[in-house]
Amino acid sequence: MSGPITHVTVGEAETRAVAEALAATLVPGDLVLLHGDLGAGKTVFVKGLAQGLGLDPGAVTSPTFTLVHEYLGGRLPLIHLDLYRLAATDLDDVGLDPDLAARGVVVVEWAERLTRRPPASLVVRIGDLGAEAREILVTSGYSVR
Ligand code: ADP
Ligand code: MG
């Protein structure tokens, strides 16, 4: 088990590149939890994951009124959740399609909102270092449960 890996990025493209590289390591059933304040770059990170999975990153938007977005047609399906509008929730209660989740990768923005920490494959914490600089901490989830 390894500790967290820290990436410092400057600008959206670098954050996307970090996520794109991580996407190559993802396998069916993986769960990626994203933490970070508004504007940290969580959605940018999801765009990078999409790109790395062979999906259209332009299709990835911040789910505002839709809680779950599904992107199909890449190496793996990507299921994108944004819990921003929820006070507190359980991953079992958000209407995930269990079959799709088992075949694909689930990525959750505002994972802070989860009342129960699910067994994540990766936990990603993005911090704003000012201007276009961000610190991205990637932890292999199984080691931090
Ligand atoms: P979140 O989903 O965390 O609320 P977004 O990904 O929607 O945040 O927005 C991040 C904003 O910060 C975007 O406007 C993006 O262009 C900008 N930005 C500037 N520098 C970076 C960086 N290094 N990484 C990611 N986003 C950055
Ligand atoms: Mg977002």
Tab-separated table of C-alpha atoms and ligand atoms in Angstrom:
chain	number	residue	atom	x	y	z
A	1	MET	CA	0.000	0.000	0.000
A	2	SER	CA	1.405	3.353	-0.962
A	3	GLY	CA	0.712	6.791	0.485
A	4	PRO	CA	-0.883	9.653	-1.375
A	5	ILE	CA	0.701	10.980	-4.536
A	6	THR	CA	0.672	14.756	-4.894
A	7	HIS	CA	0.500	16.558	-8.207
A	8	VAL	CA	0.718	20.318	-8.471
A	9	THR	CA	-0.878	21.558	-11.662
A	10	VAL	CA	-0.977	24.998	-13.223
A	11	GLY	CA	-3.999	25.452	-15.432
A	12	GLU	CA	-6.925	23.272	-16.384
A	13	ALA	CA	-5.037	21.337	-19.071
A	14	GLU	CA	-2.531	19.984	-16.558
A	15	THR	CA	-5.275	18.752	-14.229
A	16	ARG	CA	-6.952	17.075	-17.158
A	17	ALA	CA	-3.676	15.390	-18.075
A	18	VAL	CA	-3.275	14.006	-14.530
A	19	ALA	CA	-6.797	12.570	-14.661
A	20	GLU	CA	-6.314	11.253	-18.174
A	21	ALA	CA	-3.253	9.291	-17.075
A	22	LEU	CA	-5.103	7.919	-14.033
A	23	ALA	CA	-7.970	6.776	-16.242
A	24	ALA	CA	-5.676	4.224	-17.850
A	25	THR	CA	-5.395	2.437	-14.480
A	26	LEU	CA	-9.147	2.156	-13.893
A	27	VAL	CA	-10.954	-1.164	-14.045
A	28	PRO	CA	-14.664	-2.106	-14.065
A	29	GLY	CA	-16.383	-1.450	-10.745
A	30	ASP	CA	-13.940	1.235	-9.642
A	31	LEU	CA	-15.221	4.102	-7.522
A	32	VAL	CA	-13.409	7.462	-7.533
A	33	LEU	CA	-14.283	9.966	-4.795
A	34	LEU	CA	-13.510	13.647	-5.467
A	35	HIS	CA	-13.138	16.183	-2.661
A	36	GLY	CA	-12.579	19.905	-2.986
A	37	ASP	CA	-14.317	23.252	-2.750
A	38	LEU	CA	-16.386	24.913	-5.452
A	39	GLY	CA	-14.109	25.780	-8.370
A	40	ALA	CA	-11.308	23.481	-7.213
A	41	GLY	CA	-11.379	21.553	-10.464
A	42	LYS	CA	-13.424	18.423	-9.758
A	43	THR	CA	-15.413	18.677	-12.978
A	44	VAL	CA	-12.214	19.428	-14.903
A	45	PHE	CA	-10.787	16.238	-13.395
A	46	VAL	CA	-13.839	14.258	-14.569
A	47	LYS	CA	-13.337	15.645	-18.090
A	48	GLY	CA	-9.793	14.260	-17.969
A	49	LEU	CA	-11.052	10.870	-16.817
A	50	ALA	CA	-13.543	10.884	-19.694
A	51	GLN	CA	-10.814	11.718	-22.178
A	52	GLY	CA	-8.629	8.928	-20.802
A	53	LEU	CA	-11.478	6.456	-21.153
A	54	GLY	CA	-12.002	7.419	-24.772
A	55	LEU	CA	-15.150	9.430	-24.114
A	56	ASP	CA	-15.967	12.952	-25.261
A	57	PRO	CA	-14.738	15.296	-22.504
A	58	GLY	CA	-16.943	18.029	-23.954
A	59	ALA	CA	-20.000	16.039	-22.931
A	60	VAL	CA	-18.980	16.242	-19.268
A	61	THR	CA	-20.673	19.131	-17.508
A	62	SER	CA	-21.432	19.925	-13.906
A	63	PRO	CA	-24.597	17.986	-13.222
A	64	THR	CA	-26.800	20.698	-11.772
A	65	PHE	CA	-30.312	19.372	-11.548
A	66	THR	CA	-29.446	15.908	-12.773
A	67	LEU	CA	-27.664	13.998	-10.069
A	68	VAL	CA	-26.262	11.247	-12.268
A	69	HIS	CA	-24.769	11.514	-15.742
A	70	GLU	CA	-23.779	8.414	-17.704
A	71	TYR	CA	-21.249	8.540	-20.527
A	72	LEU	CA	-21.141	5.431	-22.686
A	73	GLY	CA	-19.028	4.258	-25.582
A	74	GLY	CA	-15.510	4.461	-24.200
A	75	ARG	CA	-13.194	1.765	-22.862
A	76	LEU	CA	-15.450	1.719	-19.777
A	77	PRO	CA	-18.757	3.455	-19.058
A	78	LEU	CA	-18.315	6.519	-16.843
A	79	ILE	CA	-21.017	7.312	-14.297
A	80	HIS	CA	-20.642	10.851	-12.967
A	81	LEU	CA	-22.389	12.011	-9.791
A	82	ASP	CA	-22.430	15.484	-8.276
A	83	LEU	CA	-23.762	15.589	-4.729
A	84	TYR	CA	-23.433	19.377	-4.336
A	85	ARG	CA	-27.136	19.966	-3.960
A	86	LEU	CA	-27.604	17.235	-1.396
A	87	ALA	CA	-27.106	17.874	2.316
A	88	ALA	CA	-26.030	14.354	3.145
A	89	THR	CA	-26.608	11.135	1.322
A	90	ASP	CA	-25.702	7.498	1.004
A	91	LEU	CA	-24.368	6.142	-2.268
A	92	ASP	CA	-27.009	3.414	-2.064
A	93	ASP	CA	-29.773	6.040	-2.233
A	94	VAL	CA	-28.823	8.023	-5.323
A	95	GLY	CA	-30.354	5.746	-7.918
A	96	LEU	CA	-27.188	4.245	-9.353
A	97	ASP	CA	-27.762	1.426	-11.815
A	98	PRO	CA	-25.853	-1.395	-10.070
A	99	ASP	CA	-25.163	-3.311	-13.280
A	100	LEU	CA	-23.775	-0.271	-15.044
A	101	ALA	CA	-21.740	0.670	-11.966
A	102	ALA	CA	-20.225	-2.824	-11.890
A	103	ARG	CA	-19.273	-2.586	-15.578
A	104	GLY	CA	-18.033	0.970	-15.431
A	105	VAL	CA	-16.342	3.585	-13.285
A	106	VAL	CA	-18.318	5.713	-10.834
A	107	VAL	CA	-16.875	9.148	-10.069
A	108	VAL	CA	-18.414	11.295	-7.313
A	109	GLU	CA	-18.027	15.067	-6.943
A	110	TRP	CA	-18.599	16.416	-3.410
A	111	ALA	CA	-17.867	13.045	-1.848
A	112	GLU	CA	-17.813	14.998	1.468
A	113	ARG	CA	-21.606	14.729	1.304
A	114	LEU	CA	-21.557	10.967	1.744
A	115	THR	CA	-22.672	9.921	5.205
A	116	ARG	CA	-20.982	6.554	4.866
A	117	ARG	CA	-17.609	6.171	3.189
A	118	PRO	CA	-17.936	3.508	0.523
A	119	PRO	CA	-14.966	1.323	-0.429
A	120	ALA	CA	-13.352	3.635	-2.963
A	121	SER	CA	-10.638	2.680	-5.397
A	122	LEU	CA	-9.231	6.199	-5.459
A	123	VAL	CA	-9.744	9.249	-3.295
A	124	VAL	CA	-8.753	12.531	-4.951
A	125	ARG	CA	-8.509	15.781	-2.995
A	126	ILE	CA	-8.085	18.988	-4.955
A	127	GLY	CA	-6.972	22.152	-3.196
A	128	ASP	CA	-6.764	25.656	-4.634
A	129	LEU	CA	-3.254	27.088	-4.310
A	130	GLY	CA	-4.289	30.405	-5.836
A	131	ALA	CA	-4.660	31.616	-9.416
A	132	GLU	CA	-4.354	28.585	-11.705
A	133	ALA	CA	-2.404	26.395	-9.298
A	134	ARG	CA	-3.988	23.334	-7.749
A	135	GLU	CA	-2.725	20.595	-5.480
A	136	ILE	CA	-4.125	17.180	-6.334
A	137	LEU	CA	-3.723	14.449	-3.751
A	138	VAL	CA	-4.420	10.965	-5.069
A	139	THR	CA	-4.787	8.189	-2.532
A	140	SER	CA	-5.408	4.572	-3.289
A	141	GLY	CA	-8.746	4.248	-1.513
A	142	TYR	CA	-8.348	0.791	-0.131
A	143	SER	CA	-5.446	2.019	1.990
A	144	VAL	CA	-7.370	4.835	3.657
A	145	ARG	CA	-10.598	3.137	4.619
B	1	ADP	P1	-15.483	22.121	-9.358
B	1	ADP	O1	-16.127	21.050	-10.165
B	1	ADP	O2	-14.479	21.607	-8.369
B	1	ADP	O3	-16.473	23.039	-8.688
B	1	ADP	P2	-14.657	23.077	-11.941
B	1	ADP	O4	-13.858	21.938	-12.456
B	1	ADP	O5	-16.044	23.224	-12.439
B	1	ADP	O6	-14.640	23.044	-10.332
B	1	ADP	O7	-13.925	24.434	-12.222
B	1	ADP	C1	-12.563	24.658	-11.996
B	1	ADP	C2	-12.233	26.039	-12.572
B	1	ADP	O8	-10.898	26.379	-12.241
B	1	ADP	C3	-12.344	26.047	-14.081
B	1	ADP	O9	-12.830	27.315	-14.476
B	1	ADP	C4	-10.898	25.869	-14.522
B	1	ADP	O10	-10.626	26.410	-15.788
B	1	ADP	C5	-10.173	26.632	-13.440
B	1	ADP	N1	-8.785	26.193	-13.236
B	1	ADP	C6	-7.714	27.023	-13.193
B	1	ADP	N2	-6.601	26.351	-12.947
B	1	ADP	C7	-6.955	25.048	-12.825
B	1	ADP	C8	-6.203	23.863	-12.554
B	1	ADP	N3	-4.884	23.859	-12.320
B	1	ADP	N4	-6.890	22.705	-12.506
B	1	ADP	C9	-8.212	22.686	-12.698
B	1	ADP	N5	-8.978	23.761	-12.949
B	1	ADP	C10	-8.349	24.946	-13.006
B	2	MG	MG	-18.091	20.404	-10.379
